[in-house]
CSV table of C-alpha atoms and ligand atoms in Angstrom, one decimal:
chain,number,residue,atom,x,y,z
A,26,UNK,CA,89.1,109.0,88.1
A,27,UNK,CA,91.3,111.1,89.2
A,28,UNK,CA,95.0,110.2,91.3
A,29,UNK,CA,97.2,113.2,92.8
A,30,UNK,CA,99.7,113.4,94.8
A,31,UNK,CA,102.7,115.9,96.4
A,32,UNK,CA,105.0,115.9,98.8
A,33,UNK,CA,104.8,116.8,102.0
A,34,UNK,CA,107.5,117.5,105.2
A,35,UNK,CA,106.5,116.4,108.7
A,36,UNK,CA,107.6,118.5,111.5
A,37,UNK,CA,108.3,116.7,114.4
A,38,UNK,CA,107.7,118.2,117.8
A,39,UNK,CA,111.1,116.7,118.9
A,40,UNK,CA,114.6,115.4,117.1
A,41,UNK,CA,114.0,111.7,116.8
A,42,UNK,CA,117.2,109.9,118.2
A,43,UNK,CA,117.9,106.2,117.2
A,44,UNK,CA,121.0,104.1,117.2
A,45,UNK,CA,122.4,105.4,114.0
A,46,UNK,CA,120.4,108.6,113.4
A,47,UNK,CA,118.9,111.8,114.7
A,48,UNK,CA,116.4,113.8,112.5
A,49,UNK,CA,113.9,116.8,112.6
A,50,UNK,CA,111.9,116.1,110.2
A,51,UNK,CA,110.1,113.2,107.7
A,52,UNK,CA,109.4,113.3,104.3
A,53,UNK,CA,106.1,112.3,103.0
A,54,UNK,CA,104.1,112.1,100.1
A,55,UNK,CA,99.9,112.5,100.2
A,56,UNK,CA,98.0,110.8,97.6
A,57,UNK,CA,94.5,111.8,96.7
A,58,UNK,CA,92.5,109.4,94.6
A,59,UNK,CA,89.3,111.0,93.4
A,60,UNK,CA,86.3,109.7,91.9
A,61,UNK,CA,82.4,109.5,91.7
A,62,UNK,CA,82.6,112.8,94.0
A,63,UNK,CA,84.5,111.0,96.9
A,64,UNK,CA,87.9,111.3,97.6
A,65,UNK,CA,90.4,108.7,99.2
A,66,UNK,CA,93.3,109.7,101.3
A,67,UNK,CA,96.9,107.7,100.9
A,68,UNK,CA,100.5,108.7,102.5
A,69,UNK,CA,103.7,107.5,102.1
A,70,UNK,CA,106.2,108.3,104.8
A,71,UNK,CA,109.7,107.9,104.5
A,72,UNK,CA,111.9,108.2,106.4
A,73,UNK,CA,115.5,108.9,105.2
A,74,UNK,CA,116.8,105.0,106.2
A,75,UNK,CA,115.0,103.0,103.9
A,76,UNK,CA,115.4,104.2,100.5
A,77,UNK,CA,112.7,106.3,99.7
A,78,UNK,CA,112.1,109.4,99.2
A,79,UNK,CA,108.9,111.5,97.6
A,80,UNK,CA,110.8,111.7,94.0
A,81,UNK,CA,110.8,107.7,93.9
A,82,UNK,CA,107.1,107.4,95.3
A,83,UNK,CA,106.2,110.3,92.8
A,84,UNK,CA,107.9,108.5,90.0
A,85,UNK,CA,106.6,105.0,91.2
A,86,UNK,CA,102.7,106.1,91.2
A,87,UNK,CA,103.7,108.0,87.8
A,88,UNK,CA,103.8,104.2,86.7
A,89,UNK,CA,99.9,104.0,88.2
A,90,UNK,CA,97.2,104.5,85.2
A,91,UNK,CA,93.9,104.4,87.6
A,92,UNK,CA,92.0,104.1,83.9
A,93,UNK,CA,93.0,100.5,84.2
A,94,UNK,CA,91.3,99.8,87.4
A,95,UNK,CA,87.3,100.6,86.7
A,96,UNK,CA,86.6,98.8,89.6
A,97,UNK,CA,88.4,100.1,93.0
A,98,UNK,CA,86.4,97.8,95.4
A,99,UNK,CA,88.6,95.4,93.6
A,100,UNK,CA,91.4,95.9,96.2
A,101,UNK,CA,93.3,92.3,96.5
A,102,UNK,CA,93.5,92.4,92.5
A,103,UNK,CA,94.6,95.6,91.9
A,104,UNK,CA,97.2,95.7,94.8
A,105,UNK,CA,98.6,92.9,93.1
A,106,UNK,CA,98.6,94.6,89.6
A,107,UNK,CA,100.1,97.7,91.6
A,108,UNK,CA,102.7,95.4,93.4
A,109,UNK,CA,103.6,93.9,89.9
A,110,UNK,CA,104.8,97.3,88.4
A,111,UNK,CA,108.0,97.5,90.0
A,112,UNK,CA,109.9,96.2,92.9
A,113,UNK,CA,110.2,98.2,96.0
A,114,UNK,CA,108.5,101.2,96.3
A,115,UNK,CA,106.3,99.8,100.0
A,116,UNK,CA,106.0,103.4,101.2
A,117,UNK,CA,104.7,104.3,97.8
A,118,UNK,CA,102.5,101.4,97.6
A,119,UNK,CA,101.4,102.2,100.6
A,120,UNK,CA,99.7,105.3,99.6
A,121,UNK,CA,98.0,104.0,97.2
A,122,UNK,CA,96.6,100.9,99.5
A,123,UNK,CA,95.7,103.7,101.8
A,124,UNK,CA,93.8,105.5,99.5
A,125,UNK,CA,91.8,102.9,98.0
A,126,UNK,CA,91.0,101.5,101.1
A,127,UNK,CA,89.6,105.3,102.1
A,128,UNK,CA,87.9,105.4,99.2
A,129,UNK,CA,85.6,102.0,99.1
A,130,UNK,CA,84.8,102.6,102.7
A,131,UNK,CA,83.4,105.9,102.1
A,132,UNK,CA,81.6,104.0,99.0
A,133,UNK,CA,80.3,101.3,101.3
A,134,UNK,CA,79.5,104.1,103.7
A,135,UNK,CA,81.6,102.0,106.5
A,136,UNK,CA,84.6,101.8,108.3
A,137,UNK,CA,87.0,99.3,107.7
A,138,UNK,CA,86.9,98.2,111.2
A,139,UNK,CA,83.1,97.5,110.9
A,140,UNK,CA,83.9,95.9,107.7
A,141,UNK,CA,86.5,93.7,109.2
A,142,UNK,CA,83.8,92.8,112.5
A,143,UNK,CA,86.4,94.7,114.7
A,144,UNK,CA,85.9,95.2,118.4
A,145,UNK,CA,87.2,98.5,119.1
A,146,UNK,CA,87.1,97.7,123.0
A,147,UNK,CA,90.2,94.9,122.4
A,148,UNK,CA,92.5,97.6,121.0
A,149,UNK,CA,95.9,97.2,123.4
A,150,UNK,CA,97.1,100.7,124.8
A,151,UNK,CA,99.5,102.4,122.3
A,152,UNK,CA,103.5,103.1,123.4
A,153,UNK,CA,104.7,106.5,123.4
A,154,UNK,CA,108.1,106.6,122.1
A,155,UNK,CA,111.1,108.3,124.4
A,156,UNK,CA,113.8,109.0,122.2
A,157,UNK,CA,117.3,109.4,123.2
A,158,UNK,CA,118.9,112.4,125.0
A,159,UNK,CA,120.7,114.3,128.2
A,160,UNK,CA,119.4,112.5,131.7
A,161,UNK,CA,117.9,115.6,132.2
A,162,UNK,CA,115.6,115.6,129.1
A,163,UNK,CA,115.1,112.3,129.2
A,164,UNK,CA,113.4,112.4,132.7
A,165,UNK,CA,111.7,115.5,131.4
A,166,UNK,CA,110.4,113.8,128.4
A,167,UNK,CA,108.9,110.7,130.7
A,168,UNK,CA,107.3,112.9,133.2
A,169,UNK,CA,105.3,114.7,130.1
A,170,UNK,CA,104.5,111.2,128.7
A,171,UNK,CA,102.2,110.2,131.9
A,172,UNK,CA,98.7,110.0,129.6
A,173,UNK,CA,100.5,107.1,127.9
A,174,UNK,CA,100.5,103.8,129.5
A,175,UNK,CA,103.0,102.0,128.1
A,176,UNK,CA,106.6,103.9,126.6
A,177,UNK,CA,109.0,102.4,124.0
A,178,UNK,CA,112.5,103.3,124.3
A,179,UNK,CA,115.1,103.3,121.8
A,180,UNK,CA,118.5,101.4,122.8
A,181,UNK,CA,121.4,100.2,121.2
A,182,UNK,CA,124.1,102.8,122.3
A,183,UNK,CA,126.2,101.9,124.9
A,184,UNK,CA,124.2,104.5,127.0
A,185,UNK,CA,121.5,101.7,127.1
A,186,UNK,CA,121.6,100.7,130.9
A,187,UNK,CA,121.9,104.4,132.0
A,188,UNK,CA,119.2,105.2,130.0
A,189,UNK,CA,116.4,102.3,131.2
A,190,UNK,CA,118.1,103.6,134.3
A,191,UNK,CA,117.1,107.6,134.4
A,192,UNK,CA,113.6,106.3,133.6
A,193,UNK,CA,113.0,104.6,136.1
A,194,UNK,CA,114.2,106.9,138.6
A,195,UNK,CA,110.7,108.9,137.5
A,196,UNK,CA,108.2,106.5,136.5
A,197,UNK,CA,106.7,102.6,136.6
A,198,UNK,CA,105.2,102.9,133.5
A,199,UNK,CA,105.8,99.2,131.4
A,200,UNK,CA,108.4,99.8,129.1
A,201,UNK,CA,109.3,98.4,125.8
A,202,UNK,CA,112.7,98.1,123.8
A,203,UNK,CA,113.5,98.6,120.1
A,204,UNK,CA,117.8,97.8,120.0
A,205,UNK,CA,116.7,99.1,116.1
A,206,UNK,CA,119.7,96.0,115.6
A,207,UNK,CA,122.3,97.4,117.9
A,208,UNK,CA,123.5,95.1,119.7
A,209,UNK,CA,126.1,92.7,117.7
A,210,UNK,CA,127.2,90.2,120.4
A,211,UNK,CA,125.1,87.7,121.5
A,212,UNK,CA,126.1,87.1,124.9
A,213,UNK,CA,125.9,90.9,125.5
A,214,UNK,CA,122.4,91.0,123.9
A,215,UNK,CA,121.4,88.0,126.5
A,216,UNK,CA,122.5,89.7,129.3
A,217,UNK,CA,121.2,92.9,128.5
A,218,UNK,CA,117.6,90.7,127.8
A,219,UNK,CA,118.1,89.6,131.8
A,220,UNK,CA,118.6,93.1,133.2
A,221,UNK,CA,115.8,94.6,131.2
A,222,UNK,CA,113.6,91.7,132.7
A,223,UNK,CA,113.9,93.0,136.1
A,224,UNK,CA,113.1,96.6,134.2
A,225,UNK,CA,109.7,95.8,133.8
A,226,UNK,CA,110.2,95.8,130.0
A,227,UNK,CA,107.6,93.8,128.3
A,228,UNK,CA,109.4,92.8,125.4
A,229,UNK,CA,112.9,93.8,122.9
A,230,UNK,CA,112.3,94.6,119.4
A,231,UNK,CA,115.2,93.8,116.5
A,232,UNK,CA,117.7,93.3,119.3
A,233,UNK,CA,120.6,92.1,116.6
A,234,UNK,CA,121.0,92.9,113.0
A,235,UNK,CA,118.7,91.5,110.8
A,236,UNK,CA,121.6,89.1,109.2
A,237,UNK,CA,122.5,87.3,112.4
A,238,UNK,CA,119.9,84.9,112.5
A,239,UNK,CA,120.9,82.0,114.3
A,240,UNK,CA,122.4,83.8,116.9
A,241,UNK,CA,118.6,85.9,117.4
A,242,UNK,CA,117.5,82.2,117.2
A,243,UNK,CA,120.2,81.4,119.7
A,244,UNK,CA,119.1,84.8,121.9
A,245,UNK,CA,115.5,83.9,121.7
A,246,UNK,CA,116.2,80.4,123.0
A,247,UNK,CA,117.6,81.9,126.4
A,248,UNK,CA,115.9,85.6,126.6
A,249,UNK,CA,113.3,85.9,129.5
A,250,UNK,CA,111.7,88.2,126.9
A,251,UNK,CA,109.6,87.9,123.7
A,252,UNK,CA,111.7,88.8,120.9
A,253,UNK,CA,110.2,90.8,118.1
A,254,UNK,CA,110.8,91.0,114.6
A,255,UNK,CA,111.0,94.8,112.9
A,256,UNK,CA,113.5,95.3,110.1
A,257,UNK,CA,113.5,91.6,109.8
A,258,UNK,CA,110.1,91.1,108.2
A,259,UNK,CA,108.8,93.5,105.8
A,260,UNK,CA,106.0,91.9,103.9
A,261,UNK,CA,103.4,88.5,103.8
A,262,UNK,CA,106.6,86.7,102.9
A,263,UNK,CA,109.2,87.3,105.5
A,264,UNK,CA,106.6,85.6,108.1
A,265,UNK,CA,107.5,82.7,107.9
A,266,UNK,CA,110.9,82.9,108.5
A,267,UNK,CA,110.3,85.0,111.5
A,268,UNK,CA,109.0,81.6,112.8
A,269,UNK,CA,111.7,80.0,116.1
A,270,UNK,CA,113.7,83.6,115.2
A,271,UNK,CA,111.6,85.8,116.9
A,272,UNK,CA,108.1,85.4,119.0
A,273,UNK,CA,106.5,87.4,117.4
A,274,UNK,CA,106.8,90.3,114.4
A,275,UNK,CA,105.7,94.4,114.1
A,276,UNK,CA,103.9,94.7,111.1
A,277,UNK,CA,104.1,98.5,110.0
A,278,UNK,CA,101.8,99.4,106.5
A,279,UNK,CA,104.7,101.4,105.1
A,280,UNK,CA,106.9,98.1,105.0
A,281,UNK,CA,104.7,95.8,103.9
A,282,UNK,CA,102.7,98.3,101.0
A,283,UNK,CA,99.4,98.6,103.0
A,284,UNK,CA,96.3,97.5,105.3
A,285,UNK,CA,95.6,94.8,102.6
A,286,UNK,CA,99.2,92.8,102.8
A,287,UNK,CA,98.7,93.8,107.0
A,288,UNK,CA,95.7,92.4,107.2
A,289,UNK,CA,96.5,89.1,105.7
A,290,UNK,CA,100.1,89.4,107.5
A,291,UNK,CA,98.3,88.8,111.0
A,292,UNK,CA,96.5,86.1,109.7
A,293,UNK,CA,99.4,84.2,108.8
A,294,UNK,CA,101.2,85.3,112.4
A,295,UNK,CA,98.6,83.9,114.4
A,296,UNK,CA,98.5,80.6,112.0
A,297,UNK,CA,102.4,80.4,112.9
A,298,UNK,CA,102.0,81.0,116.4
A,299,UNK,CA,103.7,84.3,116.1
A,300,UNK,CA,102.7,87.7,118.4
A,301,UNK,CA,101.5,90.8,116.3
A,302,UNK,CA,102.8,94.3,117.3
A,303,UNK,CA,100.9,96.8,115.1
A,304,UNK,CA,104.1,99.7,114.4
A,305,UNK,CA,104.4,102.8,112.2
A,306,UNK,CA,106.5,105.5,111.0
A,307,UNK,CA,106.2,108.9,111.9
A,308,UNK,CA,103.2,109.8,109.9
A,309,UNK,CA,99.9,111.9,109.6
A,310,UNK,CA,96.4,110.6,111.1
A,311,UNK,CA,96.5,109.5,107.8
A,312,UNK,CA,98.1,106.2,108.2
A,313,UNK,CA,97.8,105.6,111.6
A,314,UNK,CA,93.7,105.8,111.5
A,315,UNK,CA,94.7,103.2,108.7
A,316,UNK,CA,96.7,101.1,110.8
A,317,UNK,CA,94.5,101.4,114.0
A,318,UNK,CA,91.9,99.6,111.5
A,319,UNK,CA,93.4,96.4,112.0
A,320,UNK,CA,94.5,97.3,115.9
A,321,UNK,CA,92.0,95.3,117.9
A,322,UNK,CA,93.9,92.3,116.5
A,323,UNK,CA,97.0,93.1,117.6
A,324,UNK,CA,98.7,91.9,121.1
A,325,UNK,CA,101.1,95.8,121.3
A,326,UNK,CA,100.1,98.8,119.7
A,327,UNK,CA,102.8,101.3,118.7
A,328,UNK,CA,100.9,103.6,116.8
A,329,UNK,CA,102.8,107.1,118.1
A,330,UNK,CA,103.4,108.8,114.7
A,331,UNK,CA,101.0,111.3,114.2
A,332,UNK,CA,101.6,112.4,118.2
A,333,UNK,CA,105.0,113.0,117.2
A,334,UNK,CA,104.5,115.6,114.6
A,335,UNK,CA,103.2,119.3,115.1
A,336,UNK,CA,101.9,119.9,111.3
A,337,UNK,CA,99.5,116.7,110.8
A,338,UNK,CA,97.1,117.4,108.0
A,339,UNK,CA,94.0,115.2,109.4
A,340,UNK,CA,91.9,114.6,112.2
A,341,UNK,CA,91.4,110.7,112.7
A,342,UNK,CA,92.4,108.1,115.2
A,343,UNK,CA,92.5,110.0,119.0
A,344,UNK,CA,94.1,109.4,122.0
A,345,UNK,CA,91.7,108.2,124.4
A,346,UNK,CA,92.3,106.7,128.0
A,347,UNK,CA,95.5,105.7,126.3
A,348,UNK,CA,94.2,104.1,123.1
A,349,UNK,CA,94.6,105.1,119.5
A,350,UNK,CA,90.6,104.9,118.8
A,351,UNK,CA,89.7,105.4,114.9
A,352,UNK,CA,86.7,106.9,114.3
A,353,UNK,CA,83.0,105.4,113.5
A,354,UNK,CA,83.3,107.3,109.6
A,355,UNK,CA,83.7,105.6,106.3
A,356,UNK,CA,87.0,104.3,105.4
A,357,UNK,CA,90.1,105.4,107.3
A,358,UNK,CA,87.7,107.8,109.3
A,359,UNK,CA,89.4,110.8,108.6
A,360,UNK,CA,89.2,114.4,108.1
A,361,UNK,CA,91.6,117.2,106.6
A,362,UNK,CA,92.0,120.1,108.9
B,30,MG,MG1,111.5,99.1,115.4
């Protein structure tokens, strides 16, 4: 058994603009776990905000010895043994996740979706991210985002209004909101919720920061929209305390170290009442045919990454009529270009 891995930069096809950053590229890390003559594809993207970076996932899956795991289909135990090595490290555990799960599927000969009993035909329409910019771009950026049918736009600024605002002047297109937790006054955040309800915004992701939690709790009690969790629940046991905070949480695989904490994540969110939004990171076709596994059992799909980028290393999940549609092949139902 065999585990490589190496870094790798994702070029995106655009700066990516949120409240407190703007960046042109992502760093990543591609994991290849080989053995019996099939090969399972992993990735751990990072970007710069949360901590890692492809030296910490290289030295966290230095720590992996895949001689102590003779049986891969094992995948509950042996994320547990690989969540027991250190603390942290979600992107990196991630990879590995992702790679075991590509790995037993092409074993099994089946994709996880079949495996799961999946019906690819409930899979919600995917947002398509507009970042922030110049009116003028903006409006550009919106009118080339037609083939998507729902867009997710980044506020927080105190350009947020003008933004929702240029838009609109050039499309009807549902909208979603991620504040990314900008906004810091409740009362501000409330009123902002009403506007954006006569938007035709479907819902506001992380609207305050993740330590004001009564007064999200407070927000939620009064916003005409669904409130949803993002830097506020990472893994399987932040759900619960998403629960009369938020109505519902965005699971991403690189918070939460992969499809097998996801998978059980949505279990406990529907047990707890709670909305699932299926995110992601800017990644490869890598990760988001992982995530687009588990997509027809989400409510909101934002699975965007790997449209974002111009140098992805896999053909996988496609854009069709609006969806993010994995494939019918084994495992994550990839290919490397
Ligand atoms: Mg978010």
């Amino acid at each position: 058994m065999h585990l490589r891995f190496y870094p790798y930069t994702l070029e995106l096809a655009q700066p990516f603009t949120l409240a407190t950053s703007s960046r042109t590229t992502t760093p990543a890390l591609m994991v290849e776990l080989e053995h019996e003559g099939l090969i399972g594809y992993g990735e751990a993207a990072m970007p710069p905000y949360l901590g890692e970076t492809p030296a910490s996932a290289a030295a966290f899956l230095k720590l992996v010895d895949p001689a102590a795991f003779p049986d891969l289909q094992q995948i509950a135990a042996i994320g547990a043994q690989i969540d027991s090595l250190a603390p942290g490290n979600p992107a990196a555990k991630a990879a590995l996740d992702l790679a075991l799960h590509d790995w037993v599927g092409k074993k099994l000969n089946t994709s996880w979706h079949r495996r799961w009993g999946l019906d690819l035909a409930r899979i919600p329409a995917t947002s398509f991210t507009i970042g922030i910019d110049t009116p003028a771009v903006v409006r550009q950026k919106t009118l080339a985002a037609a083939p998507y049918k729902i867009l997710k736009v980044k506020l927080g600024r105190d350009t947020d209004r003008e933004l929702i605002t240029t838009i609109r002047q050039v499309t009807d297109q549902p909208l979603t909101v991620d504040a990314n937790q900008g906004w810091r006054d409740r009362e501000d955040a409330l009123r902002m919720s009403e506007w954006l309800a006569t938007q035709g915004v479907l819902f506001i992701e992380q609207p305050m920061p993740k330590e004001q939690i009564d007064d999200t709790a407070w927000l939620r009690e009064r916003s005409p929209l669904p409130l949803i969790a993002d830097e506020s629940v990472q893994r399987l046991r932040d759900v619960p305390a998403a629960r009369g905070v938020f109505d519902g949480i965005n699971i991403k695989l690189m918070k939460c170290t992969g499809l097998h904490e996801a998978h059980q994540m949505i279990t406990l969110a529907r047990q707890l009442n709670l909305k699932v939004m299926l995110g992601c990171m800017t990644e490869t076709s890598c990760a988001i045919s992982a995530a687009a596994q588990l997509s027809p059992l989400a409510d909101w799909v934002d699975l965007d990454g790997a449209l974002l980028i111009k140098n992805d290393l896999f053909n996988g999940a496609q854009l069709v009529d609006g969806k993010i549609i994995p494939t019918e092949a084994p495992g994550l139902g990839l290919t490397k270009r």
